[in-house]
mmCIF file of C-alpha atoms in Angstrom:
data_model
loop_
_atom_site.group_PDB
_atom_site.id
_atom_site.type_symbol
_atom_site.label_atom_id
_atom_site.label_comp_id
_atom_site.label_asym_id
_atom_site.label_seq_id
_atom_site.Cartn_x
_atom_site.Cartn_y
_atom_site.Cartn_z
ATOM 1 C CA UNK W 2 -145.888 86.217 71.937
ATOM 2 C CA UNK W 3 -147.980 86.448 68.823
ATOM 3 C CA UNK W 4 -148.418 89.245 66.543
ATOM 4 C CA UNK W 5 -150.627 89.837 63.511
ATOM 5 C CA UNK W 6 -149.043 91.714 60.755
ATOM 6 C CA UNK W 7 -150.873 93.173 57.652
ATOM 7 C CA UNK W 8 -149.598 93.055 54.426
ATOM 8 C CA UNK W 9 -151.131 95.555 51.897
ATOM 9 C CA UNK W 10 -150.443 97.031 48.224
ATOM 10 C CA UNK W 11 -151.349 97.548 45.146
ATOM 11 C CA UNK W 12 -151.311 95.248 42.530
ATOM 12 C CA UNK W 13 -147.729 94.146 40.812
ATOM 13 C CA UNK W 14 -146.119 95.574 44.056
ATOM 14 C CA UNK W 15 -144.568 92.282 45.267
ATOM 15 C CA UNK W 16 -147.055 91.694 48.286
ATOM 16 C CA UNK W 17 -147.270 87.826 47.319
ATOM 17 C CA UNK W 18 -143.649 87.413 46.755
ATOM 18 C CA UNK W 19 -142.642 88.845 49.844
ATOM 19 C CA UNK W 20 -145.125 86.540 51.814
ATOM 20 C CA UNK W 21 -143.905 83.865 49.828
ATOM 21 C CA UNK W 22 -140.307 84.100 51.270
ATOM 22 C CA UNK W 23 -142.063 82.711 54.717
ATOM 23 C CA UNK W 24 -144.340 79.986 52.953
ATOM 24 C CA UNK W 25 -142.218 76.915 52.481
ATOM 25 C CA UNK W 26 -144.889 75.607 49.835
ATOM 26 C CA UNK W 27 -144.774 78.678 47.795
ATOM 27 C CA UNK W 28 -142.675 78.897 44.527
ATOM 28 C CA UNK W 29 -139.198 80.376 44.601
ATOM 29 C CA UNK W 30 -138.544 83.474 42.624
ATOM 30 C CA UNK W 31 -136.449 81.326 40.192
ATOM 31 C CA UNK W 32 -139.671 79.181 39.671
ATOM 32 C CA UNK W 33 -141.570 82.656 39.213
ATOM 33 C CA UNK W 34 -138.913 83.642 36.436
ATOM 34 C CA UNK W 35 -139.654 80.551 34.438
ATOM 35 C CA UNK W 36 -143.112 81.324 34.331
ATOM 36 C CA UNK W 37 -144.700 79.494 37.065
ATOM 37 C CA UNK W 38 -147.500 80.994 38.832
ATOM 38 C CA UNK W 39 -148.463 80.728 42.616
ATOM 39 C CA UNK W 40 -152.001 79.705 43.514
ATOM 40 C CA UNK W 41 -151.978 82.658 45.786
ATOM 41 C CA UNK W 42 -151.985 85.659 43.004
ATOM 42 C CA UNK W 43 -155.240 87.003 42.998
ATOM 43 C CA UNK W 44 -156.495 85.539 46.258
ATOM 44 C CA UNK W 45 -158.217 88.082 48.860
ATOM 45 C CA UNK W 46 -156.445 86.773 51.941
ATOM 46 C CA UNK W 47 -153.834 84.429 52.797
ATOM 47 C CA UNK W 48 -152.178 84.041 56.157
ATOM 48 C CA UNK W 49 -148.806 83.022 56.488
ATOM 49 C CA UNK W 50 -147.586 81.776 59.822
ATOM 50 C CA UNK W 51 -143.389 82.166 60.527
ATOM 51 C CA UNK W 52 -141.498 82.558 63.556
ATOM 52 C CA UNK W 53 -138.424 84.794 64.850
ATOM 53 C CA UNK W 54 -135.448 83.834 66.467
ATOM 54 C CA UNK W 55 -136.858 84.647 69.911
ATOM 55 C CA UNK W 56 -140.378 82.429 69.466
ATOM 56 C CA UNK W 57 -142.326 85.069 68.746
ATOM 57 C CA UNK W 58 -145.262 83.907 66.197
ATOM 58 C CA UNK W 59 -145.964 85.885 63.458
ATOM 59 C CA UNK W 60 -149.569 85.758 61.406
ATOM 60 C CA UNK W 61 -148.455 87.456 57.928
ATOM 61 C CA UNK W 62 -152.114 88.652 56.621
ATOM 62 C CA UNK W 63 -151.049 88.766 52.544
ATOM 63 C CA UNK W 64 -154.264 91.055 51.532
ATOM 64 C CA UNK W 65 -155.071 90.609 47.850
ATOM 65 C CA UNK W 66 -155.463 93.932 45.770
ATOM 66 C CA UNK W 67 -158.682 93.104 44.351
ATOM 67 C CA UNK W 68 -160.310 90.668 42.037
ATOM 68 C CA UNK W 69 -158.007 91.435 39.237
ATOM 69 C CA UNK W 70 -161.025 92.300 36.979
ATOM 70 C CA UNK W 71 -160.599 96.083 37.096
ATOM 71 C CA UNK W 72 -157.430 97.972 36.889
ATOM 72 C CA UNK W 73 -159.054 101.264 37.995
ATOM 73 C CA UNK W 74 -158.176 101.900 41.728
ATOM 74 C CA UNK W 75 -161.679 103.157 42.404
ATOM 75 C CA UNK W 76 -163.451 99.904 41.261
ATOM 76 C CA UNK W 77 -160.987 97.980 43.288
ATOM 77 C CA UNK W 78 -161.342 99.967 46.467
ATOM 78 C CA UNK W 79 -164.998 99.474 46.480
ATOM 79 C CA UNK W 80 -164.807 95.873 46.187
ATOM 80 C CA UNK W 81 -162.182 95.596 48.754
ATOM 81 C CA UNK W 82 -163.944 97.829 51.425
ATOM 82 C CA UNK W 83 -165.909 95.233 52.900
ATOM 83 C CA UNK W 84 -163.123 92.748 53.701
ATOM 84 C CA UNK W 85 -160.865 95.155 55.016
ATOM 85 C CA UNK W 86 -163.088 95.533 58.127
ATOM 86 C CA UNK W 87 -163.068 91.979 58.855
ATOM 87 C CA UNK W 88 -158.979 91.744 58.061
ATOM 88 C CA UNK W 89 -158.730 94.506 60.549
ATOM 89 C CA UNK W 90 -160.860 93.245 63.560
ATOM 90 C CA UNK W 91 -160.505 89.836 63.046
ATOM 91 C CA UNK W 92 -162.825 87.155 62.742
ATOM 92 C CA UNK W 93 -163.298 83.909 64.093
ATOM 93 C CA UNK W 94 -164.036 80.729 62.385
ATOM 94 C CA UNK W 95 -167.756 81.094 62.681
ATOM 95 C CA UNK W 96 -167.578 84.395 61.121
ATOM 96 C CA UNK W 97 -167.933 86.346 64.006
ATOM 97 C CA UNK W 98 -165.514 89.717 65.048
ATOM 98 C CA UNK W 99 -163.150 88.661 67.570
ATOM 99 C CA UNK W 100 -160.431 90.817 69.302
ATOM 100 C CA UNK W 101 -157.528 90.082 67.147
ATOM 101 C CA UNK W 102 -156.084 93.697 66.671
ATOM 102 C CA UNK W 103 -153.351 94.472 64.194
ATOM 103 C CA UNK W 104 -149.890 94.882 65.460
ATOM 104 C CA UNK W 105 -148.281 95.813 62.363
ATOM 105 C CA UNK W 106 -148.562 96.674 58.638
ATOM 106 C CA UNK W 107 -146.291 96.376 55.821
ATOM 107 C CA UNK W 108 -147.310 98.573 52.698
ATOM 108 C CA UNK W 109 -145.713 97.196 49.529
ATOM 109 C CA UNK W 110 -145.250 99.579 46.467
ATOM 110 C CA UNK W 111 -143.854 99.838 43.110
ATOM 111 C CA UNK W 112 -142.056 103.269 42.670
ATOM 112 C CA UNK W 113 -142.059 102.484 38.981
ATOM 113 C CA UNK W 114 -146.124 102.823 38.851
ATOM 114 C CA UNK W 115 -146.434 106.563 39.452
ATOM 115 C CA UNK W 116 -149.155 108.580 40.809
ATOM 116 C CA UNK W 117 -151.750 106.033 40.527
ATOM 117 C CA UNK W 118 -149.815 103.700 42.993
ATOM 118 C CA UNK W 119 -149.119 106.588 45.327
ATOM 119 C CA UNK W 120 -152.643 107.377 45.479
ATOM 120 C CA UNK W 121 -153.494 103.496 46.362
ATOM 121 C CA UNK W 122 -150.662 103.348 48.880
ATOM 122 C CA UNK W 123 -152.160 106.488 51.161
ATOM 123 C CA UNK W 124 -155.585 105.204 51.222
ATOM 124 C CA UNK W 125 -154.299 101.729 52.285
ATOM 125 C CA UNK W 126 -151.792 103.649 54.748
ATOM 126 C CA UNK W 127 -155.024 105.667 56.057
ATOM 127 C CA UNK W 128 -157.170 102.531 56.309
ATOM 128 C CA UNK W 129 -154.811 100.178 57.571
ATOM 129 C CA UNK W 130 -152.533 102.382 60.026
ATOM 130 C CA UNK W 131 -154.176 105.516 60.773
ATOM 131 C CA UNK W 132 -158.017 104.334 61.256
ATOM 132 C CA UNK W 133 -156.775 101.031 63.295
ATOM 133 C CA UNK W 134 -154.602 103.512 65.471
ATOM 134 C CA UNK W 135 -151.408 101.423 64.315
ATOM 135 C CA UNK W 136 -148.265 103.548 65.251
ATOM 136 C CA UNK W 137 -146.434 104.860 62.399
ATOM 137 C CA UNK W 138 -143.230 103.312 63.819
ATOM 138 C CA UNK W 139 -145.171 99.857 63.552
ATOM 139 C CA UNK W 140 -145.501 100.308 59.596
ATOM 140 C CA UNK W 141 -142.885 99.430 56.908
ATOM 141 C CA UNK W 142 -143.290 100.580 53.179
ATOM 142 C CA UNK W 143 -141.252 97.967 51.285
ATOM 143 C CA UNK W 144 -140.571 99.968 47.809
ATOM 144 C CA UNK W 145 -139.683 98.395 44.718
ATOM 145 C CA UNK W 146 -137.871 100.136 41.717
ATOM 146 C CA UNK W 147 -136.789 103.034 43.792
ATOM 147 C CA UNK W 148 -133.101 102.511 42.767
ATOM 148 C CA UNK W 149 -134.192 104.328 39.505
ATOM 149 C CA UNK W 150 -133.019 108.035 39.841
ATOM 150 C CA UNK W 151 -136.671 109.258 38.688
ATOM 151 C CA UNK W 152 -138.690 107.199 41.300
ATOM 152 C CA UNK W 153 -136.468 107.547 44.278
ATOM 153 C CA UNK W 154 -138.497 106.639 47.561
ATOM 154 C CA UNK W 155 -138.555 110.496 48.849
ATOM 155 C CA UNK W 156 -140.485 111.401 45.932
ATOM 156 C CA UNK W 157 -142.339 107.886 45.873
ATOM 157 C CA UNK W 158 -143.907 107.781 49.460
ATOM 158 C CA UNK W 159 -147.117 110.148 50.308
ATOM 159 C CA UNK W 160 -145.595 113.170 52.914
ATOM 160 C CA UNK W 161 -148.289 112.035 55.555
ATOM 161 C CA UNK W 162 -146.089 108.433 55.622
ATOM 162 C CA UNK W 163 -142.767 109.967 56.564
ATOM 163 C CA UNK W 164 -143.104 108.646 60.068
ATOM 164 C CA UNK W 165 -142.960 105.060 58.483
ATOM 165 C CA UNK W 166 -139.713 103.214 57.880
ATOM 166 C CA UNK W 167 -138.991 102.455 54.286
ATOM 167 C CA UNK W 168 -137.103 99.714 52.848
ATOM 168 C CA UNK W 169 -135.502 99.533 49.397
ATOM 169 C CA UNK W 170 -136.447 96.081 48.162
ATOM 170 C CA UNK W 171 -135.499 94.147 44.994
ATOM 171 C CA UNK W 172 -137.444 91.354 42.929
ATOM 172 C CA UNK W 173 -134.691 88.843 44.102
ATOM 173 C CA UNK W 174 -134.794 89.670 48.039
ATOM 174 C CA UNK W 175 -133.771 86.479 49.453
ATOM 175 C CA UNK W 176 -135.405 84.500 52.455
ATOM 176 C CA UNK W 177 -132.443 85.895 54.412
ATOM 177 C CA UNK W 178 -132.815 89.325 53.824
ATOM 178 C CA UNK W 179 -136.620 89.117 54.275
ATOM 179 C CA UNK W 180 -135.941 87.202 57.499
ATOM 180 C CA UNK W 181 -133.578 89.853 58.707
ATOM 181 C CA UNK W 182 -136.211 92.711 57.802
ATOM 182 C CA UNK W 183 -138.861 90.710 59.671
ATOM 183 C CA UNK W 184 -136.805 90.186 62.680
ATOM 184 C CA UNK W 185 -136.064 93.998 62.937
ATOM 185 C CA UNK W 186 -140.145 94.718 62.429
ATOM 186 C CA UNK W 187 -141.075 92.376 65.081
ATOM 187 C CA UNK W 188 -138.678 93.786 67.945
ATOM 188 C CA UNK W 189 -139.589 97.274 66.943
ATOM 189 C CA UNK W 190 -143.278 96.154 67.418
ATOM 190 C CA UNK W 191 -142.793 94.353 70.424
ATOM 191 C CA UNK W 192 -140.773 97.287 72.152
ATOM 192 C CA UNK W 193 -143.602 99.841 71.124
ATOM 193 C CA UNK W 194 -146.186 97.602 72.477
ATOM 194 C CA UNK W 195 -144.341 97.569 75.795
ATOM 195 C CA UNK W 196 -144.441 100.903 75.890
ATOM 196 C CA UNK W 197 -147.921 101.432 75.192
ATOM 197 C CA UNK W 198 -149.098 99.390 77.908
#
């Protein structure tokens, strides 16, 4: 089995940190706390390969949230649009589209970022989940900062995304927690794929 999972989210939502938990060459959380920066911050796309206990190969497509030149969502959204279609369809090494459909989507968000983040998460959900016909059960939301009373998950997730499973995560999530989350997600995707055939 081979799965393609796309990881998207607004800036500073923890996408790269989550993907780093599956990349043996990436910096650890402790190295980040010490001020070291990963070469992957600000990249348009990075593909991290991992596998599950049952041998399922997973490509985790860590999609950057823009060039970093603009904090304005509308400007970043326009910059990203041209890449999103290629990411969702898949491209061969020669740049031609291929049939590499997306099996699952992980949306990372920071509950403390407010309505701007919620608006961006909503657009990402529409583009990567709904327009790509990915079932809500094949979408996970990683919500940081949701332990704050004022930013509980229920208030942070746009209403039309209620079919997606939400996970409260911290900046200090370790590899074991991330692997467990990924194992459960992959199992759900595989069971849904079997039902869709």
